[in-house]
Coordinates of C-alpha atoms (C1' of nucleotides) in Angstrom, one line a residue:
Chain A
M316 CA -26.5 -52.0 80.1
E317 CA -27.1 -54.3 76.6
Y318 CA -29.5 -52.2 74.6
K319 CA -31.5 -53.8 72.0
D320 CA -33.0 -52.4 68.8
Q321 CA -36.0 -52.6 67.1
D322 CA -34.6 -55.8 65.4
G323 CA -34.2 -57.5 68.6
L324 CA -30.3 -56.9 68.3
T325 CA -27.6 -56.4 70.5
E326 CA -24.9 -54.2 69.4
K327 CA -22.8 -56.9 69.1
E328 CA -25.2 -58.8 66.7
F329 CA -25.7 -55.8 65.1
L330 CA -22.2 -55.3 64.1
A331 CA -21.9 -59.1 63.2
Q332 CA -24.7 -58.8 60.3
Y333 CA -24.0 -55.5 59.2
N334 CA -23.8 -54.8 55.6
P335 CA -22.5 -51.4 54.2
G336 CA -25.1 -51.5 51.2
D337 CA -25.2 -49.6 48.0
Y338 CA -24.7 -46.2 49.4
A339 CA -22.6 -44.6 46.2
R340 CA -19.0 -44.3 48.1
P341 CA -16.7 -42.1 46.7
S342 CA -12.9 -42.6 46.3
V343 CA -11.0 -40.1 48.5
T344 CA -7.5 -39.0 48.2
V345 CA -5.2 -37.0 49.9
D346 CA -3.4 -34.2 47.7
M347 CA -0.3 -32.2 49.3
M348 CA 0.9 -28.2 48.9
V349 CA 4.4 -29.3 49.9
L350 CA 6.7 -26.1 50.0
G351 CA 10.5 -26.1 51.0
P352 CA 12.9 -23.0 50.7
K353 CA 15.6 -22.6 48.2
K354 CA 18.7 -23.4 49.0
D355 CA 20.0 -19.8 49.2
Y356 CA 16.7 -18.9 51.1
S357 CA 16.1 -16.5 48.1
G358 CA 12.5 -18.0 47.6
L359 CA 10.2 -20.7 48.0
K360 CA 9.8 -24.1 46.2
I361 CA 6.8 -26.0 45.6
L362 CA 6.9 -29.8 44.6
L363 CA 4.7 -31.0 41.5
I364 CA 4.4 -34.4 40.1
K365 CA 4.0 -34.7 36.3
R366 CA 0.7 -36.9 35.5
G367 CA 1.3 -40.1 33.3
G368 CA -2.2 -40.8 32.3
H369 CA -5.6 -39.4 31.6
P370 CA -7.1 -37.1 32.7
F371 CA -5.0 -34.1 32.8
I372 CA -2.2 -36.3 31.0
N373 CA 1.4 -34.4 30.9
C374 CA 0.0 -31.8 33.3
W375 CA 1.7 -31.3 36.5
A376 CA -0.1 -31.9 39.6
L377 CA 0.0 -31.5 43.4
P378 CA 1.7 -35.0 45.0
G379 CA -1.2 -37.2 46.5
G380 CA -2.7 -40.6 46.4
F381 CA -5.8 -42.8 47.6
V382 CA -6.0 -43.2 51.7
H383 CA -5.8 -47.1 52.2
E384 CA -8.1 -48.5 54.0
D385 CA -6.3 -49.1 57.4
E386 CA -5.0 -45.5 58.0
S387 CA -6.6 -42.0 58.6
C388 CA -5.9 -39.2 55.9
Y389 CA -3.1 -37.6 58.1
Q390 CA -1.1 -41.3 57.8
A391 CA -1.9 -41.3 54.1
A392 CA -0.9 -37.8 53.5
G393 CA 2.4 -38.5 55.5
R394 CA 3.1 -41.6 53.6
E395 CA 2.7 -39.9 50.3
L396 CA 5.1 -37.5 51.6
N397 CA 7.7 -39.8 52.4
E398 CA 7.5 -41.9 49.3
E399 CA 8.0 -38.9 47.3
T400 CA 10.6 -37.0 49.0
G401 CA 11.9 -39.4 52.1
L402 CA 10.9 -36.5 54.2
K403 CA 9.6 -37.5 57.8
N404 CA 8.5 -35.7 60.9
V405 CA 7.7 -32.6 58.7
F406 CA 5.2 -30.2 59.6
L407 CA 1.8 -31.7 58.0
E408 CA -1.8 -30.2 58.4
Q409 CA -5.3 -30.7 57.0
V410 CA -6.5 -27.5 54.9
Y411 CA -9.6 -28.6 53.3
T412 CA -11.8 -31.4 52.0
F413 CA -12.7 -30.7 48.3
S414 CA -16.2 -32.4 47.1
K415 CA -17.3 -31.2 43.9
P416 CA -18.9 -33.9 42.7
D417 CA -17.3 -33.3 38.9
R418 CA -14.0 -32.4 40.3
D419 CA -12.4 -35.4 38.7
P420 CA -14.0 -36.5 35.2
R421 CA -13.3 -40.2 35.8
T422 CA -15.4 -40.9 39.0
R423 CA -16.6 -39.4 42.3
V424 CA -13.2 -38.5 44.2
M425 CA -13.3 -36.3 47.1
S426 CA -9.8 -35.0 48.2
V427 CA -8.7 -33.8 51.7
A428 CA -5.8 -31.3 51.0
Y429 CA -2.8 -31.0 53.5
M430 CA 0.1 -29.0 53.5
A431 CA 3.6 -29.9 54.6
L432 CA 6.6 -27.5 55.0
S433 CA 10.1 -28.9 54.8
P434 CA 13.1 -27.2 56.1
V435 CA 14.6 -28.6 52.7
A436 CA 13.7 -29.2 49.1
P437 CA 15.4 -32.9 49.0
P438 CA 16.2 -34.1 45.3
V439 CA 13.1 -36.0 43.5
R440 CA 12.4 -38.8 40.9
G441 CA 13.8 -36.9 37.5
G442 CA 12.3 -35.7 34.7
D443 CA 12.3 -39.4 32.7
D444 CA 9.9 -41.6 34.4
A445 CA 6.5 -41.8 33.5
V446 CA 5.5 -40.2 36.8
A447 CA 8.3 -37.4 37.3
A448 CA 8.5 -35.3 40.4
A449 CA 10.2 -32.2 40.3
W450 CA 10.6 -28.7 42.4
F451 CA 9.2 -25.7 41.2
D452 CA 10.1 -21.9 42.0
F453 CA 7.0 -21.0 43.6
E454 CA 5.7 -17.2 44.0
F455 CA 2.4 -16.3 45.9
S456 CA 1.4 -12.5 45.7
E457 CA -1.7 -10.7 46.6
N458 CA -3.0 -11.2 42.7
M459 CA -0.6 -13.8 41.5
I460 CA 0.1 -17.7 41.7
R461 CA 3.2 -17.9 39.9
I462 CA 4.7 -21.7 39.5
H463 CA 8.1 -22.3 37.0
N464 CA 10.9 -24.3 36.6
D465 CA 13.3 -22.7 34.2
D466 CA 15.5 -26.3 33.8
I467 CA 12.6 -27.7 32.3
G468 CA 11.1 -24.6 30.7
V469 CA 7.8 -24.8 32.6
E470 CA 5.7 -21.6 33.2
I471 CA 2.1 -21.8 34.9
N472 CA 0.6 -18.5 36.1
Y473 CA -2.8 -17.9 37.7
Q474 CA -4.4 -14.3 38.3
L475 CA -6.3 -13.9 41.3
S476 CA -9.1 -11.8 41.2
T477 CA -11.1 -10.6 44.5
K478 CA -15.0 -11.9 44.5
R479 CA -17.4 -11.4 47.3
F480 CA -19.8 -13.6 48.5
K481 CA -22.2 -14.4 51.6
N482 CA -22.5 -17.4 54.0
G483 CA -25.8 -16.6 56.0
N484 CA -25.4 -12.9 57.1
V485 CA -21.8 -13.1 57.0
K486 CA -20.0 -11.5 53.9
Y487 CA -16.5 -12.6 52.6
A488 CA -13.7 -11.3 49.9
N489 CA -12.4 -14.4 48.3
L490 CA -9.7 -14.7 45.6
V491 CA -10.8 -16.5 42.5
P492 CA -7.8 -18.2 40.2
V493 CA -8.0 -17.3 36.4
L494 CA -5.3 -19.3 34.5
K495 CA -3.0 -17.1 32.5
S496 CA -0.2 -19.3 31.2
K497 CA -0.6 -22.0 28.5
A498 CA 0.4 -24.8 31.2
Q499 CA -1.9 -25.3 33.8
L500 CA -2.3 -27.6 37.0
A501 CA -4.4 -30.6 37.2
F502 CA -7.8 -30.8 38.3
D503 CA -8.5 -28.1 41.2
H504 CA -5.2 -28.0 42.6
V505 CA -4.7 -24.4 42.0
E506 CA -7.7 -24.1 44.8
I507 CA -5.8 -26.1 47.4
I508 CA -2.7 -24.3 46.8
L509 CA -4.8 -21.1 47.2
E510 CA -6.6 -22.4 50.4
S511 CA -3.4 -23.6 51.8
M512 CA -1.4 -20.2 51.3
I513 CA -4.4 -18.2 53.1
K514 CA -4.2 -20.9 56.0
L515 CA -0.9 -20.6 56.7
R516 CA -0.3 -17.2 56.1
R517 CA -3.3 -16.8 58.8
E518 CA -1.4 -19.3 61.2
I519 CA 1.6 -17.8 61.0
E520 CA 0.0 -14.7 63.5
Y521 CA -0.4 -17.3 66.1
T522 CA 1.3 -20.5 65.9
D523 CA 5.4 -21.3 65.4
L524 CA 4.7 -22.6 61.8
P525 CA 7.4 -20.6 60.1
F526 CA 10.3 -22.5 62.4
S527 CA 9.0 -25.7 60.4
M528 CA 10.7 -24.6 57.5
A529 CA 14.2 -23.4 59.2
N530 CA 17.0 -26.3 60.7
E531 CA 17.0 -27.6 64.0
E532 CA 19.7 -24.6 65.1
F533 CA 18.7 -21.4 62.6
T534 CA 20.4 -17.9 62.3
L535 CA 17.7 -15.1 63.2
P536 CA 18.6 -13.2 59.6
D537 CA 17.7 -16.8 58.3
L538 CA 14.2 -17.2 60.3
Q539 CA 13.1 -13.8 59.3
V540 CA 13.5 -14.6 55.5
I541 CA 11.6 -17.7 56.0
Y542 CA 8.9 -15.4 57.8
E543 CA 9.1 -13.1 55.2
L544 CA 8.7 -15.7 52.5
L545 CA 5.7 -17.0 53.8
L546 CA 4.1 -13.8 54.7
G547 CA 5.0 -12.3 51.4
H548 CA 6.4 -9.0 52.7
S549 CA 9.4 -7.4 54.6
L550 CA 9.9 -7.3 58.2
Y551 CA 12.2 -4.9 60.2
K552 CA 14.7 -6.5 61.9
A553 CA 14.4 -5.2 65.1
N554 CA 10.8 -5.6 65.8
F555 CA 10.8 -9.2 64.1
R556 CA 13.4 -10.1 66.9
I557 CA 11.1 -8.8 70.0
M558 CA 8.3 -11.1 68.3
V559 CA 10.1 -14.4 68.4
S560 CA 12.3 -13.2 71.5
D561 CA 10.2 -15.6 74.0
R562 CA 10.0 -18.6 71.5
I563 CA 13.7 -19.3 71.1
E564 CA 16.8 -20.0 72.9
A565 CA 20.5 -19.0 71.9
T566 CA 22.5 -22.2 71.4
G567 CA 25.9 -20.4 72.2
K568 CA 27.2 -21.4 69.2
K569 CA 27.9 -19.3 66.0
A570 CA 26.7 -19.5 62.4
K571 CA 29.4 -18.4 59.4
S572 CA 27.5 -16.6 57.6
V573 CA 27.5 -17.1 53.8
V574 CA 28.3 -13.5 52.3
G575 CA 28.3 -11.1 55.3
R576 CA 31.2 -10.4 57.5
R577 CA 30.0 -10.8 61.0
M578 CA 29.1 -14.1 62.1
S579 CA 25.1 -14.8 63.3
E580 CA 24.4 -16.4 66.6
L581 CA 22.4 -19.7 66.0
Y582 CA 19.4 -20.1 67.9
R583 CA 16.6 -23.1 68.7
L584 CA 13.1 -23.3 69.4
K585 CA 12.2 -23.6 73.0
Chain B
M294 CA -3.7 -30.5 21.3
E295 CA -4.9 -34.2 21.9
Y296 CA -2.6 -36.4 24.2
K297 CA -2.7 -40.5 23.8
D298 CA -1.5 -42.1 26.8
Q299 CA 0.6 -45.5 26.8
D300 CA -2.4 -47.6 26.0
G301 CA -2.8 -45.1 22.8
L302 CA -6.0 -43.7 23.9
T303 CA -7.2 -40.2 24.2
E304 CA -9.0 -38.9 27.0
K305 CA -12.2 -39.3 26.1
E306 CA -11.6 -43.0 25.0
F307 CA -9.9 -43.5 28.4
L308 CA -12.9 -42.0 30.4
A309 CA -15.2 -44.5 28.3
Q310 CA -13.6 -47.5 29.4
Y311 CA -12.5 -46.3 32.7
N312 CA -13.5 -48.7 35.7
P313 CA -13.7 -47.0 39.3
G314 CA -11.7 -50.8 40.2
D315 CA -11.8 -52.2 43.6
Y316 CA -10.4 -49.9 45.5
A317 CA -11.6 -49.7 49.2
R318 CA -14.2 -46.6 49.1
P319 CA -15.0 -45.5 52.5
S320 CA -18.8 -44.2 52.9
V321 CA -18.7 -40.4 53.5
T322 CA -21.1 -38.3 56.0
V323 CA -21.4 -34.9 56.9
D324 CA -21.8 -34.1 60.6
M325 CA -23.0 -30.4 61.9
M326 CA -22.5 -28.3 65.0
V327 CA -25.5 -26.5 64.7
L328 CA -26.1 -23.7 67.2
G329 CA -28.9 -21.1 68.0
P330 CA -29.4 -18.6 71.1
K331 CA -31.8 -19.0 73.7
K332 CA -34.6 -16.9 73.1
D333 CA -33.8 -14.3 75.6
Y334 CA -30.0 -14.6 74.5
S335 CA -29.6 -16.3 77.9
G336 CA -27.2 -18.8 76.3
L337 CA -26.6 -21.1 73.3
K338 CA -28.3 -24.1 72.1
I339 CA -26.8 -27.3 70.1
L340 CA -28.8 -29.5 68.1
L341 CA -29.0 -33.4 69.0
I342 CA -30.5 -36.3 67.3
K343 CA -31.3 -39.1 69.4
R344 CA -30.1 -42.3 67.9
G345 CA -32.6 -45.1 67.3
G346 CA -30.3 -48.0 66.2
H347 CA -26.7 -49.5 67.0
P348 CA -24.2 -48.3 67.3
F349 CA -24.4 -46.0 70.1
I350 CA -28.2 -46.8 70.5
N351 CA -30.1 -44.1 72.5
C352 CA -27.3 -41.8 72.7
W353 CA -27.3 -38.2 71.4
A354 CA -25.7 -37.3 68.3
L355 CA -24.8 -34.3 66.1
P356 CA -27.4 -34.5 63.0
G357 CA -25.6 -35.5 59.7
G358 CA -25.8 -37.8 57.3
F359 CA -24.5 -39.6 53.8
V360 CA -23.2 -37.6 51.1
H361 CA -25.3 -38.3 48.3
E362 CA -23.8 -39.3 44.6
D363 CA -24.5 -36.2 43.0
E364 CA -23.9 -33.3 46.0
S365 CA -20.8 -31.7 47.3
C366 CA -20.5 -31.8 51.1
Y367 CA -21.5 -28.4 51.6
Q368 CA -24.8 -29.2 49.8
A369 CA -25.1 -32.4 51.8
A370 CA -24.8 -30.5 54.9
G371 CA -27.1 -27.3 53.7
R372 CA -29.9 -30.3 52.9
E373 CA -29.7 -32.1 56.2
L374 CA -29.9 -29.2 57.9
N375 CA -33.1 -27.8 56.2
E376 CA -34.1 -31.5 57.0
E377 CA -33.8 -31.4 60.5
T378 CA -34.9 -27.7 61.5
G379 CA -35.9 -26.0 58.3
L380 CA -33.2 -23.5 58.1
K381 CA -31.9 -22.1 54.9
N382 CA -29.3 -19.6 54.0
V383 CA -27.5 -19.4 57.4
F384 CA -24.0 -19.6 57.9
L385 CA -22.9 -23.0 56.9
E386 CA -18.9 -23.9 57.3
Q387 CA -16.7 -26.7 56.9
V388 CA -14.2 -27.2 59.9
Y389 CA -12.4 -30.3 59.5
T390 CA -12.5 -34.1 58.2
F391 CA -12.6 -37.0 60.8
S392 CA -11.1 -40.1 59.2
K393 CA -9.5 -42.6 61.9
P394 CA -10.5 -46.0 60.4
D395 CA -12.1 -47.0 63.5
R396 CA -14.1 -44.0 64.3
D397 CA -17.3 -46.3 62.9
P398 CA -17.3 -49.8 64.2
R399 CA -19.4 -50.5 61.7
T400 CA -17.4 -49.8 58.4
R401 CA -15.1 -47.1 57.3
V402 CA -16.8 -43.9 57.4
M403 CA -15.1 -40.6 57.2
S404 CA -16.8 -37.6 58.5
V405 CA -16.4 -34.0 56.9
A406 CA -17.6 -31.7 60.0
Y407 CA -19.3 -28.4 59.4
M408 CA -20.7 -26.1 61.9
A409 CA -23.9 -23.9 61.4
L410 CA -24.8 -20.5 63.5
S411 CA -28.7 -19.5 63.1
P412 CA -30.4 -16.6 64.5
V413 CA -33.0 -18.8 66.1
A414 CA -33.5 -22.5 67.6
P415 CA -36.6 -23.2 65.5
P416 CA -38.8 -26.3 67.1
V417 CA -37.7 -29.6 65.7
R418 CA -39.0 -33.0 66.0
G419 CA -40.4 -34.2 69.3
G420 CA -39.0 -36.9 71.6
D421 CA -41.4 -39.6 70.9
D422 CA -40.2 -40.7 67.4
A423 CA -37.5 -43.3 66.8
V424 CA -35.3 -40.3 65.7
A425 CA -36.3 -37.5 67.7
A426 CA -34.3 -34.1 67.7
A427 CA -33.7 -31.6 70.5
W428 CA -32.2 -28.4 71.4
F429 CA -29.8 -28.7 74.2
D430 CA -28.4 -26.1 76.4
F431 CA -24.8 -25.6 75.6
E432 CA -21.8 -24.6 77.2
F433 CA -18.4 -24.4 76.6
S434 CA -15.3 -23.2 79.0
E435 CA -12.0 -23.4 79.4
N436 CA -12.4 -26.9 80.8
M437 CA -15.6 -28.2 80.0
I438 CA -18.0 -28.7 77.8
R439 CA -21.4 -29.0 79.2
I440 CA -24.6 -30.0 76.9
H441 CA -27.9 -30.8 78.7
N442 CA -31.7 -30.9 78.6
D443 CA -33.4 -30.4 81.9
D444 CA -37.0 -31.5 80.1
I445 CA -36.0 -34.4 79.3
G446 CA -33.1 -35.0 82.0
V447 CA -30.4 -35.4 79.8
E448 CA -27.0 -34.4 81.2
I449 CA -23.8 -34.7 79.1
N450 CA -20.2 -33.6 80.4
Y451 CA -16.8 -33.4 79.1
Q452 CA -13.8 -32.0 80.9
L453 CA -11.2 -30.7 79.0
S454 CA -7.6 -31.0 79.6
T455 CA -4.6 -29.5 77.5
K456 CA -2.2 -31.5 76.0
R457 CA 0.9 -30.6 74.3
F458 CA 2.1 -32.3 71.2
K459 CA 4.3 -31.7 68.0
N460 CA 4.0 -31.3 64.3
G461 CA 7.5 -31.3 62.4
N462 CA 9.0 -28.2 64.7
V463 CA 6.1 -26.8 65.5
K464 CA 4.4 -27.3 69.2
Y465 CA 1.1 -26.9 69.9
A466 CA -1.2 -27.0 73.0
N467 CA -4.4 -29.1 72.3
L468 CA -7.5 -29.8 74.3
V469 CA -8.8 -33.4 75.4
P470 CA -12.1 -34.2 76.1
V471 CA -12.5 -36.5 78.8
L472 CA -16.3 -38.2 79.7
K473 CA -17.6 -37.0 83.1
S474 CA -20.9 -38.0 83.0
K475 CA -22.9 -41.1 82.7
A476 CA -24.4 -40.1 79.1
Q477 CA -22.0 -39.5 76.1
L478 CA -22.1 -38.4 73.0
A479 CA -22.1 -41.1 69.6
F480 CA -18.9 -41.9 67.8
D481 CA -16.1 -38.8 67.9
H482 CA -18.9 -36.3 68.0
V483 CA -17.5 -34.3 71.1
E484 CA -14.3 -33.7 68.8
I485 CA -16.2 -32.1 66.2
I486 CA -18.0 -29.9 68.9
L487 CA -14.3 -28.9 69.9
E488 CA -12.6 -28.4 67.0
S489 CA -15.4 -26.1 65.8
M490 CA -15.6 -24.1 68.7
I491 CA -11.6 -23.6 68.6
K492 CA -12.2 -22.5 64.9
L493 CA -15.7 -20.6 65.6
R494 CA -13.6 -18.4 68.3
R495 CA -10.5 -17.7 66.4
E496 CA -12.8 -16.8 63.4
I497 CA -14.8 -14.1 65.3
E498 CA -11.3 -12.4 65.6
Y499 CA -11.3 -11.7 61.6
T500 CA -14.8 -12.3 60.4
D501 CA -18.5 -11.0 61.0
L502 CA -19.1 -14.1 62.2
P503 CA -21.2 -13.3 65.2
F504 CA -23.8 -11.6 63.1
S505 CA -24.8 -14.7 61.6
M506 CA -26.8 -15.4 64.8
A507 CA -28.2 -12.0 65.3
N508 CA -31.6 -11.2 63.3
E509 CA -31.5 -8.9 60.2
E510 CA -32.0 -6.0 62.5
F511 CA -30.7 -6.0 65.8
T512 CA -29.5 -3.8 68.9
L513 CA -26.1 -3.5 69.9
P514 CA -27.2 -4.9 73.2
D515 CA -28.3 -8.0 71.5
L516 CA -25.2 -8.2 69.4
Q517 CA -22.9 -7.7 72.1
V518 CA -24.4 -10.8 74.1
I519 CA -24.1 -12.7 71.2
Y520 CA -20.4 -12.3 70.7
E521 CA -20.0 -12.5 74.6
L522 CA -21.7 -16.0 74.4
L523 CA -20.1 -17.2 71.3
L524 CA -16.2 -16.0 72.7
G525 CA -17.4 -16.9 76.3
H526 CA -15.9 -13.4 78.1
S527 CA -17.7 -10.4 78.8
L528 CA -17.1 -7.3 77.2
Y529 CA -16.8 -3.6 77.8
K530 CA -19.9 -1.9 76.0
A531 CA -17.9 0.7 74.6
N532 CA -15.1 -1.1 73.2
F533 CA -17.4 -3.2 71.6
R534 CA -19.4 -0.3 70.1
I535 CA -16.0 1.2 68.5
M536 CA -14.8 -2.3 67.2
V537 CA -18.0 -3.1 65.2
S538 CA -18.9 0.6 64.2
D539 CA -17.6 0.4 60.7
R540 CA -19.4 -3.1 60.2
I541 CA -22.7 -1.6 60.9
E542 CA -25.2 1.0 59.5
A543 CA -28.3 2.5 61.7
T544 CA -31.9 1.7 60.3
G545 CA -33.4 4.9 62.0
K546 CA -36.0 2.6 63.9
K547 CA -35.7 1.8 67.6
A548 CA -36.3 -1.6 69.4
K549 CA -38.5 -1.8 72.6
S550 CA -36.1 -3.5 75.2
V551 CA -37.3 -6.3 76.9
V552 CA -37.2 -5.4 80.7
G553 CA -35.1 -2.2 80.7
R554 CA -36.2 1.7 80.4
R555 CA -34.1 3.6 77.3
M556 CA -35.1 2.0 73.9
S557 CA -32.1 1.3 71.9
E558 CA -31.4 1.6 68.1
L559 CA -31.7 -0.9 65.6
Y560 CA -28.9 -1.7 63.5
R561 CA -27.9 -3.6 60.2
L562 CA -24.8 -5.0 58.7
K563 CA -23.4 -3.1 56.4
Chain C
dA221 C1' 40.4 1.3 58.2
dT222 C1' 36.6 -0.2 55.4
dA223 C1' 32.8 -2.5 53.9
dA224 C1' 29.2 -5.6 54.9
dT225 C1' 26.2 -7.9 57.6
dA226 C1' 24.5 -8.8 63.1
dG227 C1' 22.3 -7.0 66.5
dT228 C1' 20.2 -3.2 69.7
dG229 C1' 17.7 1.2 71.2
dT230 C1' 14.1 4.3 70.6
dC231 C1' 10.4 7.1 69.2
dT232 C1' 5.3 7.0 67.9
dA233 C1' 0.9 6.1 66.6
dT234 C1' -2.7 3.0 67.2
dC235 C1' -5.7 0.6 69.9
dA236 C1' -7.6 -2.8 73.3
dG237 C1' -8.8 -2.5 78.2
dA238 C1' -10.6 -0.6 81.5
dC239 C1' -13.8 3.0 83.8
dA240 C1' -16.6 7.1 84.3
dT241 C1' -20.2 9.8 82.4
dT242 C1' -24.0 11.5 80.0
dA243 C1' -29.0 10.1 77.8
dT244 C1' -33.2 8.6 77.4
dC245 C1' -37.2 6.2 78.5
dT246 C1' -41.3 4.3 81.8
dG247 C1' -44.0 4.7 85.7
Chain D
dC1272 C1' -37.7 12.3 89.5
dA1273 C1' -36.3 7.8 90.5
dG1274 C1' -35.1 3.6 88.4
dA1275 C1' -32.9 1.3 85.0
dT1276 C1' -30.8 0.6 80.7
dA1277 C1' -28.7 3.1 76.0
dA1278 C1' -25.3 5.5 74.5
dT1279 C1' -20.5 8.4 74.5
dG1280 C1' -16.4 10.3 76.7
dT1281 C1' -11.6 9.3 78.0
dC1282 C1' -7.4 7.7 80.5
dT1283 C1' -3.4 4.3 80.2
dG1284 C1' -0.5 0.5 79.2
dA1285 C1' 0.7 -2.2 75.7
dT1286 C1' 2.8 -2.7 71.1
dA1287 C1' 3.3 -3.2 66.2
dG1288 C1' 6.0 0.2 62.8
dA1289 C1' 9.6 2.6 61.7
dC1290 C1' 13.7 4.5 62.0
dA1291 C1' 18.5 5.2 64.0
dC1292 C1' 22.3 3.9 66.0
dT1293 C1' 26.3 0.4 67.8
dA1294 C1' 29.0 -4.1 67.2
dT1295 C1' 31.5 -7.7 65.0
dT1296 C1' 33.7 -9.9 61.4
dA1297 C1' 36.8 -10.4 57.0
dT1298 C1' 40.1 -8.3 54.2

DNA sequence: ATAATAGTGTCTATCAGACATTATCTG
DNA sequence: CAGATAATGTCTGATAGACACTATTAT
């Protein structure tokens, strides 16, 4: 069944003569919130890139880059992440697309935001290059986003206040970040972190997401700490174990605990 | 503090000479799943547009259009929805951004998908125009998407099968649509419907989303039916009322029930 | 044995699910 | 009052939260 359009063209003929025309097209980038645990699981780290050019020159920004012509946004995010950290096959999920016309002062740039969770925070390009990358300590609480790196003496703080708004008949309570430090994140990248963390915490309820920050084989004390870091509050050990019990299987092996006396058992995700 | 870049330019100077360059930029559209209730609340309706040109000529598609240079995607979606239906101030939420390079045979087109919920399904442009719009009966079950309009004799069916996949360490079960009817939806619009419905049902758990399909003042039997339509399963009356009790307030008025005897009371969202 | 962490047992308040009953309206 | 729908009452099993206890290891 070969339909012709009002010009008498078949689909093949139409596509052959098609011209995308002069619609104003935006640039599209991907930007990523990349989280990894500290080595001793005492906190979370977030990966940032120091901007070497205008705008937001010398500001720290989320890693990201332009989406190439022959790749999807997911592929672009995976490629950028790999270029920056060498990481592959980590959890990577689309969060939200940011599209306010003035979000980039250069030209119209939309950003498709992703979040990535890694079991490790591998070394990245040092602080001397034009495009330096570094892992920052990351704290996210009900009323605060704190990002700091004591080695290079950078501290970035945003206070979170609750704001109510309406969408149709539905009422929401949303968090709004307010800069509280001298240093700031580039562009609207705080918003990306905010949206990502909200989505992340919600998805922990019904997915195996925290497992993506654990090693292939993990101890339950470690897994619990990861849950606690991501959720932002502590859990009862017994309840936690019941909660994850049907998703894990014992390996039979034991891990030497770092400081404790009794050795904990190793598990893997079913 | 006025930083200069490696060319010795201030930010102002840099922006004045900035040239977006020859990065390949995609076209960006918004596409919407617009749902409204049937007048008697016996089911859901979905708004579709008949395509008048290639590609997918004569196929039915989700309403949408190009994002203009001076508007956000949210604004573009609101504008398109208003142009198509006259609706304003309805629930409208971003769902997902679809970006596979070959999803549109013409050229690179990314689509930022939205979902909209309306308390009514207002009349739309009839079936004679080049770009006809129509409301279709919409059924979404665990293993089926059925979209049909008996007036114009169109039936579109997709079977849903479960497929497992992995993201980092996290395992997911996802639904994959398979066309089962002669007619089909244009582009990847089934995927948009699928993602939207999954997100919608999830968000019902922790938002007031179904209220956006009810009128300003509503009866609890009606609100319960809306919940049941969106969730796809029936609820116990007593339990439902307990669940919504702290989010509603009585107006003091009563509504004449359509077929019943006892009049039900009118409520509004707190 | 002691100290420190790993792992298990169990009580309780809450709540979703299920079903039963009472209330109100029309003819 | 009969029939139909609106609204409320109440039982039960599952479960999240909380706390207490036992087990295993190194020194």
